[in-house]
JSON list of C-alpha atoms in Angstrom, two decimals:
[
{"chain": "E", "resi": 1, "resn": "MET", "atom": "CA", "xyz": [-72.69, 0.08, -4.61]},
{"chain": "E", "resi": 2, "resn": "MET", "atom": "CA", "xyz": [-70.64, 1.77, -7.28]},
{"chain": "E", "resi": 3, "resn": "ARG", "atom": "CA", "xyz": [-73.47, 2.85, -9.16]},
{"chain": "E", "resi": 4, "resn": "LYS", "atom": "CA", "xyz": [-74.39, 5.78, -5.92]},
{"chain": "E", "resi": 5, "resn": "LEU", "atom": "CA", "xyz": [-70.56, 6.26, -4.85]},
{"chain": "E", "resi": 6, "resn": "ALA", "atom": "CA", "xyz": [-70.84, 7.64, -8.52]},
{"chain": "E", "resi": 7, "resn": "ILE", "atom": "CA", "xyz": [-73.50, 9.43, -8.40]},
{"chain": "E", "resi": 8, "resn": "TYR", "atom": "CA", "xyz": [-72.16, 11.13, -5.24]},
{"chain": "E", "resi": 9, "resn": "ILE", "atom": "CA", "xyz": [-68.63, 12.15, -6.77]},
{"chain": "E", "resi": 10, "resn": "PHE", "atom": "CA", "xyz": [-70.49, 13.40, -9.91]},
{"chain": "E", "resi": 11, "resn": "ILE", "atom": "CA", "xyz": [-73.23, 15.15, -7.28]},
{"chain": "E", "resi": 12, "resn": "LEU", "atom": "CA", "xyz": [-69.86, 16.85, -5.76]},
{"chain": "E", "resi": 13, "resn": "TYR", "atom": "CA", "xyz": [-67.66, 17.59, -8.54]},
{"chain": "E", "resi": 14, "resn": "SER", "atom": "CA", "xyz": [-71.11, 19.38, -10.01]},
{"chain": "E", "resi": 15, "resn": "PHE", "atom": "CA", "xyz": [-71.34, 21.26, -6.83]},
{"chain": "E", "resi": 16, "resn": "LEU", "atom": "CA", "xyz": [-67.10, 22.41, -6.94]},
{"chain": "E", "resi": 17, "resn": "ASN", "atom": "CA", "xyz": [-67.76, 23.55, -10.24]},
{"chain": "E", "resi": 18, "resn": "CYS", "atom": "CA", "xyz": [-70.62, 25.43, -9.51]},
{"chain": "E", "resi": 19, "resn": "GLY", "atom": "CA", "xyz": [-68.55, 28.57, -10.00]},
{"chain": "E", "resi": 20, "resn": "ASN", "atom": "CA", "xyz": [-67.04, 27.81, -12.88]},
{"chain": "E", "resi": 21, "resn": "ASP", "atom": "CA", "xyz": [-67.67, 30.34, -15.72]},
{"chain": "E", "resi": 22, "resn": "SER", "atom": "CA", "xyz": [-66.49, 28.99, -18.50]},
{"chain": "E", "resi": 23, "resn": "THR", "atom": "CA", "xyz": [-69.64, 27.00, -20.63]},
{"chain": "E", "resi": 24, "resn": "LYS", "atom": "CA", "xyz": [-67.24, 24.77, -22.27]},
{"chain": "E", "resi": 25, "resn": "ASP", "atom": "CA", "xyz": [-66.20, 22.42, -19.14]},
{"chain": "E", "resi": 26, "resn": "THR", "atom": "CA", "xyz": [-70.01, 22.71, -17.09]},
{"chain": "E", "resi": 27, "resn": "LEU", "atom": "CA", "xyz": [-71.57, 19.66, -15.74]},
{"chain": "E", "resi": 28, "resn": "VAL", "atom": "CA", "xyz": [-75.09, 20.16, -13.30]},
{"chain": "E", "resi": 29, "resn": "SER", "atom": "CA", "xyz": [-77.05, 17.04, -12.16]},
{"chain": "E", "resi": 30, "resn": "ASN", "atom": "CA", "xyz": [-80.60, 16.53, -11.74]},
{"chain": "E", "resi": 31, "resn": "GLY", "atom": "CA", "xyz": [-81.90, 18.00, -14.63]},
{"chain": "E", "resi": 32, "resn": "ASN", "atom": "CA", "xyz": [-79.36, 20.56, -16.23]},
{"chain": "E", "resi": 33, "resn": "ILE", "atom": "CA", "xyz": [-77.82, 20.04, -19.17]},
{"chain": "E", "resi": 34, "resn": "LEU", "atom": "CA", "xyz": [-74.39, 18.81, -19.18]},
{"chain": "E", "resi": 35, "resn": "ASN", "atom": "CA", "xyz": [-72.08, 20.87, -21.55]},
{"chain": "E", "resi": 36, "resn": "GLY", "atom": "CA", "xyz": [-69.61, 19.30, -23.34]},
{"chain": "E", "resi": 37, "resn": "ASN", "atom": "CA", "xyz": [-67.27, 21.05, -26.38]},
{"chain": "E", "resi": 38, "resn": "SER", "atom": "CA", "xyz": [-68.97, 22.24, -28.84]},
{"chain": "E", "resi": 39, "resn": "ARG", "atom": "CA", "xyz": [-71.70, 24.70, -29.34]},
{"chain": "E", "resi": 40, "resn": "ASP", "atom": "CA", "xyz": [-72.74, 23.36, -32.54]},
{"chain": "E", "resi": 41, "resn": "CYS", "atom": "CA", "xyz": [-74.39, 20.23, -31.28]},
{"chain": "E", "resi": 42, "resn": "LYS", "atom": "CA", "xyz": [-76.99, 20.05, -28.31]},
{"chain": "E", "resi": 43, "resn": "ASN", "atom": "CA", "xyz": [-75.42, 18.77, -25.21]},
{"chain": "E", "resi": 44, "resn": "ILE", "atom": "CA", "xyz": [-77.33, 15.22, -23.21]},
{"chain": "E", "resi": 45, "resn": "ILE", "atom": "CA", "xyz": [-80.00, 16.20, -20.40]},
{"chain": "E", "resi": 46, "resn": "VAL", "atom": "CA", "xyz": [-80.03, 14.44, -16.96]},
{"chain": "E", "resi": 47, "resn": "ASN", "atom": "CA", "xyz": [-82.91, 13.95, -15.82]},
{"chain": "E", "resi": 48, "resn": "GLU", "atom": "CA", "xyz": [-84.98, 11.32, -14.71]},
{"chain": "E", "resi": 49, "resn": "SER", "atom": "CA", "xyz": [-88.68, 12.99, -14.98]},
{"chain": "E", "resi": 50, "resn": "LEU", "atom": "CA", "xyz": [-88.08, 14.48, -18.14]},
{"chain": "E", "resi": 51, "resn": "TYR", "atom": "CA", "xyz": [-87.21, 10.75, -18.85]},
{"chain": "E", "resi": 52, "resn": "SER", "atom": "CA", "xyz": [-89.66, 9.90, -18.31]},
{"chain": "E", "resi": 53, "resn": "ALA", "atom": "CA", "xyz": [-92.54, 12.65, -19.68]},
{"chain": "E", "resi": 54, "resn": "ALA", "atom": "CA", "xyz": [-90.30, 12.60, -22.82]},
{"chain": "E", "resi": 55, "resn": "LEU", "atom": "CA", "xyz": [-92.46, 13.11, -26.17]},
{"chain": "E", "resi": 56, "resn": "VAL", "atom": "CA", "xyz": [-91.55, 11.06, -28.87]},
{"chain": "E", "resi": 57, "resn": "ASP", "atom": "CA", "xyz": [-93.29, 11.80, -31.79]},
{"chain": "E", "resi": 58, "resn": "ASP", "atom": "CA", "xyz": [-92.94, 9.10, -34.72]},
{"chain": "E", "resi": 59, "resn": "PHE", "atom": "CA", "xyz": [-89.74, 9.61, -36.09]},
{"chain": "E", "resi": 60, "resn": "LYS", "atom": "CA", "xyz": [-87.21, 7.53, -37.98]},
{"chain": "E", "resi": 61, "resn": "ILE", "atom": "CA", "xyz": [-83.05, 7.21, -37.11]},
{"chain": "E", "resi": 62, "resn": "ASN", "atom": "CA", "xyz": [-81.67, 6.14, -40.58]},
{"chain": "E", "resi": 63, "resn": "LYS", "atom": "CA", "xyz": [-77.77, 5.93, -39.48]},
{"chain": "E", "resi": 64, "resn": "ALA", "atom": "CA", "xyz": [-76.37, 6.78, -36.05]},
{"chain": "E", "resi": 65, "resn": "LEU", "atom": "CA", "xyz": [-72.27, 6.93, -35.12]},
{"chain": "E", "resi": 66, "resn": "ILE", "atom": "CA", "xyz": [-70.31, 7.92, -32.97]},
{"chain": "E", "resi": 67, "resn": "GLU", "atom": "CA", "xyz": [-67.45, 9.94, -33.83]},
{"chain": "E", "resi": 68, "resn": "ASP", "atom": "CA", "xyz": [-64.62, 11.09, -32.00]},
{"chain": "E", "resi": 69, "resn": "ASP", "atom": "CA", "xyz": [-66.98, 12.53, -29.31]},
{"chain": "E", "resi": 70, "resn": "PHE", "atom": "CA", "xyz": [-70.38, 13.24, -30.88]},
{"chain": "E", "resi": 71, "resn": "LEU", "atom": "CA", "xyz": [-73.63, 10.96, -31.97]},
{"chain": "E", "resi": 72, "resn": "LYS", "atom": "CA", "xyz": [-74.21, 11.74, -34.53]},
{"chain": "E", "resi": 73, "resn": "LEU", "atom": "CA", "xyz": [-77.58, 10.54, -36.03]},
{"chain": "E", "resi": 74, "resn": "ASP", "atom": "CA", "xyz": [-79.47, 11.45, -39.12]},
{"chain": "E", "resi": 75, "resn": "VAL", "atom": "CA", "xyz": [-83.38, 11.21, -39.01]},
{"chain": "E", "resi": 76, "resn": "GLN", "atom": "CA", "xyz": [-86.09, 11.17, -40.80]},
{"chain": "E", "resi": 77, "resn": "TYR", "atom": "CA", "xyz": [-89.61, 13.08, -40.28]},
{"chain": "E", "resi": 78, "resn": "GLY", "atom": "CA", "xyz": [-92.93, 14.24, -41.51]},
{"chain": "E", "resi": 79, "resn": "GLY", "atom": "CA", "xyz": [-93.16, 18.03, -41.56]},
{"chain": "E", "resi": 80, "resn": "GLY", "atom": "CA", "xyz": [-91.88, 21.48, -42.59]},
{"chain": "E", "resi": 81, "resn": "CYS", "atom": "CA", "xyz": [-93.80, 24.22, -42.18]},
{"chain": "E", "resi": 82, "resn": "GLY", "atom": "CA", "xyz": [-93.76, 24.07, -38.44]},
{"chain": "E", "resi": 83, "resn": "THR", "atom": "CA", "xyz": [-91.39, 23.60, -35.03]},
{"chain": "E", "resi": 84, "resn": "THR", "atom": "CA", "xyz": [-89.32, 20.52, -34.19]},
{"chain": "E", "resi": 85, "resn": "ASN", "atom": "CA", "xyz": [-87.19, 19.27, -31.23]},
{"chain": "E", "resi": 86, "resn": "PHE", "atom": "CA", "xyz": [-84.36, 16.69, -30.37]},
{"chain": "E", "resi": 87, "resn": "GLU", "atom": "CA", "xyz": [-82.96, 16.12, -27.55]},
{"chain": "E", "resi": 88, "resn": "LEU", "atom": "CA", "xyz": [-80.91, 13.55, -25.96]},
{"chain": "E", "resi": 89, "resn": "LEU", "atom": "CA", "xyz": [-82.24, 12.55, -22.15]},
{"chain": "E", "resi": 90, "resn": "THR", "atom": "CA", "xyz": [-80.76, 10.03, -19.50]},
{"chain": "E", "resi": 91, "resn": "THR", "atom": "CA", "xyz": [-82.50, 9.12, -16.34]},
{"chain": "E", "resi": 92, "resn": "HIS", "atom": "CA", "xyz": [-79.30, 8.57, -14.21]},
{"chain": "E", "resi": 93, "resn": "LEU", "atom": "CA", "xyz": [-75.02, 7.87, -14.63]},
{"chain": "E", "resi": 94, "resn": "PHE", "atom": "CA", "xyz": [-73.53, 4.09, -15.67]},
{"chain": "E", "resi": 95, "resn": "LEU", "atom": "CA", "xyz": [-75.09, 0.66, -15.03]},
{"chain": "E", "resi": 96, "resn": "GLU", "atom": "CA", "xyz": [-72.14, -0.93, -13.69]},
{"chain": "E", "resi": 97, "resn": "SER", "atom": "CA", "xyz": [-71.44, -3.65, -16.20]},
{"chain": "E", "resi": 98, "resn": "ASP", "atom": "CA", "xyz": [-67.98, -4.07, -18.00]},
{"chain": "E", "resi": 99, "resn": "PRO", "atom": "CA", "xyz": [-68.10, -1.96, -19.60]},
{"chain": "E", "resi": 100, "resn": "VAL", "atom": "CA", "xyz": [-71.08, 0.64, -18.19]},
{"chain": "E", "resi": 101, "resn": "GLN", "atom": "CA", "xyz": [-73.73, 1.41, -20.00]},
{"chain": "E", "resi": 102, "resn": "LEU", "atom": "CA", "xyz": [-75.90, 4.49, -20.00]},
{"chain": "E", "resi": 103, "resn": "GLU", "atom": "CA", "xyz": [-79.81, 4.10, -20.76]},
{"chain": "E", "resi": 104, "resn": "VAL", "atom": "CA", "xyz": [-80.47, 7.01, -23.23]},
{"chain": "E", "resi": 105, "resn": "ILE", "atom": "CA", "xyz": [-83.91, 8.15, -25.36]},
{"chain": "E", "resi": 106, "resn": "VAL", "atom": "CA", "xyz": [-83.85, 11.20, -28.27]},
{"chain": "E", "resi": 107, "resn": "SER", "atom": "CA", "xyz": [-86.68, 12.46, -27.41]},
{"chain": "E", "resi": 108, "resn": "PHE", "atom": "CA", "xyz": [-88.27, 14.48, -30.60]},
{"chain": "E", "resi": 109, "resn": "GLU", "atom": "CA", "xyz": [-91.04, 17.23, -30.44]},
{"chain": "E", "resi": 110, "resn": "ASP", "atom": "CA", "xyz": [-93.35, 17.82, -33.67]},
{"chain": "E", "resi": 111, "resn": "ASN", "atom": "CA", "xyz": [-95.56, 21.15, -33.16]},
{"chain": "E", "resi": 112, "resn": "ASP", "atom": "CA", "xyz": [-95.38, 20.44, -37.10]},
{"chain": "E", "resi": 113, "resn": "SER", "atom": "CA", "xyz": [-98.88, 19.89, -38.58]},
{"chain": "E", "resi": 114, "resn": "CYS", "atom": "CA", "xyz": [-97.33, 19.73, -42.79]},
{"chain": "E", "resi": 115, "resn": "GLU", "atom": "CA", "xyz": [-96.22, 16.57, -43.96]},
{"chain": "E", "resi": 116, "resn": "ALA", "atom": "CA", "xyz": [-92.67, 16.93, -46.88]},
{"chain": "E", "resi": 117, "resn": "LEU", "atom": "CA", "xyz": [-90.35, 14.01, -45.77]},
{"chain": "E", "resi": 118, "resn": "ILE", "atom": "CA", "xyz": [-87.73, 15.78, -43.40]},
{"chain": "E", "resi": 119, "resn": "GLU", "atom": "CA", "xyz": [-84.48, 14.33, -43.79]},
{"chain": "E", "resi": 120, "resn": "GLU", "atom": "CA", "xyz": [-81.58, 16.24, -40.70]},
{"chain": "E", "resi": 121, "resn": "GLN", "atom": "CA", "xyz": [-78.52, 14.88, -39.40]},
{"chain": "E", "resi": 122, "resn": "VAL", "atom": "CA", "xyz": [-78.83, 15.95, -35.62]},
{"chain": "E", "resi": 123, "resn": "CYS", "atom": "CA", "xyz": [-76.11, 16.21, -33.08]},
{"chain": "E", "resi": 124, "resn": "PHE", "atom": "CA", "xyz": [-75.12, 15.30, -29.76]},
{"chain": "E", "resi": 125, "resn": "ASP", "atom": "CA", "xyz": [-71.89, 16.02, -27.24]},
{"chain": "E", "resi": 126, "resn": "LEU", "atom": "CA", "xyz": [-70.65, 13.68, -25.22]},
{"chain": "E", "resi": 127, "resn": "SER", "atom": "CA", "xyz": [-67.50, 14.76, -23.49]},
{"chain": "E", "resi": 128, "resn": "ALA", "atom": "CA", "xyz": [-69.41, 15.59, -20.62]},
{"chain": "E", "resi": 129, "resn": "LEU", "atom": "CA", "xyz": [-70.15, 12.38, -20.10]},
{"chain": "E", "resi": 130, "resn": "ALA", "atom": "CA", "xyz": [-66.72, 11.28, -20.29]},
{"chain": "E", "resi": 131, "resn": "LYS", "atom": "CA", "xyz": [-65.07, 13.40, -18.24]},
{"chain": "E", "resi": 132, "resn": "ILE", "atom": "CA", "xyz": [-67.56, 12.20, -15.49]},
{"chain": "E", "resi": 133, "resn": "TYR", "atom": "CA", "xyz": [-66.71, 9.01, -16.22]},
{"chain": "E", "resi": 134, "resn": "LYS", "atom": "CA", "xyz": [-62.83, 9.87, -16.65]},
{"chain": "E", "resi": 135, "resn": "ASP", "atom": "CA", "xyz": [-63.32, 11.24, -12.95]},
{"chain": "E", "resi": 136, "resn": "SER", "atom": "CA", "xyz": [-65.96, 8.78, -11.39]},
{"chain": "E", "resi": 137, "resn": "TYR", "atom": "CA", "xyz": [-63.22, 6.02, -12.33]},
{"chain": "E", "resi": 138, "resn": "GLN", "atom": "CA", "xyz": [-60.02, 7.81, -12.08]},
{"chain": "E", "resi": 139, "resn": "THR", "atom": "CA", "xyz": [-58.86, 6.93, -15.48]},
{"chain": "E", "resi": 140, "resn": "ASN", "atom": "CA", "xyz": [-57.64, 8.55, -18.65]},
{"chain": "E", "resi": 141, "resn": "SER", "atom": "CA", "xyz": [-59.69, 6.33, -20.94]},
{"chain": "E", "resi": 142, "resn": "GLY", "atom": "CA", "xyz": [-63.31, 3.99, -20.90]},
{"chain": "E", "resi": 143, "resn": "THR", "atom": "CA", "xyz": [-65.93, 2.73, -22.92]},
{"chain": "E", "resi": 144, "resn": "ILE", "atom": "CA", "xyz": [-69.74, 3.92, -22.33]},
{"chain": "E", "resi": 145, "resn": "ILE", "atom": "CA", "xyz": [-72.32, 1.58, -24.02]},
{"chain": "E", "resi": 146, "resn": "LEU", "atom": "CA", "xyz": [-75.04, 3.69, -24.72]},
{"chain": "E", "resi": 147, "resn": "ARG", "atom": "CA", "xyz": [-78.77, 1.43, -24.79]},
{"chain": "E", "resi": 148, "resn": "PHE", "atom": "CA", "xyz": [-81.26, 3.21, -26.63]},
{"chain": "E", "resi": 149, "resn": "GLY", "atom": "CA", "xyz": [-84.65, 1.41, -25.18]},
{"chain": "E", "resi": 150, "resn": "SER", "atom": "CA", "xyz": [-87.20, 1.86, -27.42]},
{"chain": "E", "resi": 151, "resn": "LYS", "atom": "CA", "xyz": [-85.41, 1.55, -30.25]},
{"chain": "E", "resi": 152, "resn": "ASN", "atom": "CA", "xyz": [-83.60, -1.43, -29.36]},
{"chain": "E", "resi": 153, "resn": "SER", "atom": "CA", "xyz": [-79.72, -0.73, -29.86]},
{"chain": "E", "resi": 154, "resn": "ASN", "atom": "CA", "xyz": [-76.71, 0.33, -28.75]},
{"chain": "E", "resi": 155, "resn": "LEU", "atom": "CA", "xyz": [-74.29, 2.25, -29.46]},
{"chain": "E", "resi": 156, "resn": "ARG", "atom": "CA", "xyz": [-70.39, 1.98, -27.87]},
{"chain": "E", "resi": 157, "resn": "TYR", "atom": "CA", "xyz": [-68.51, 5.20, -26.98]},
{"chain": "E", "resi": 158, "resn": "ASP", "atom": "CA", "xyz": [-64.54, 4.75, -26.32]},
{"chain": "E", "resi": 159, "resn": "PHE", "atom": "CA", "xyz": [-62.86, 7.56, -24.76]}
]
C-alpha cells in the first residue's frame, strides 16, 4: 500500500512539474530521466522495460562509493577504439523496508571491438531520488539502500 502511495505521489509530482523550465529539478516517470544537481554526472533512468532489457556487456566495478548526492564508480573494461555507454537504471521506486531499498542496474553498452584495458570513473547524480523520497515521505532527510542485483552488493545513500 505504501509503495502504491509513493508511486501515485511521484506521478502527481511529475505531472505538476511538467511546466517547470528548470532542467535542474525535472522529474518524470515511466522511462524518463530524473535530472538532479549536476551536468557532469549522468542521471538515473526509471523504466521497467529498459531495466529488463539492459545491456550489460562485460565490465568490472573496481570501486563504488556515494559522495554527497553522487554515485561514483571506478570501472574497467576492454576497449579503446569505439563507443561505450554506461547508464544507471531502475524498474520502479522504493521497496518498502526500513530503510527503503531501490533495485538498480548499471547498464553497459560496449560497441568497441578493441581489447585495451580501459579504466574510468562514471558518475550518476542521485539527488532526484532524494527529492522524490523527501516529497513522498514528507521528511527532510532519509536513507535509501541501492541494491545492485547481479553484482550482489548494496550501497547506502544517506541524505
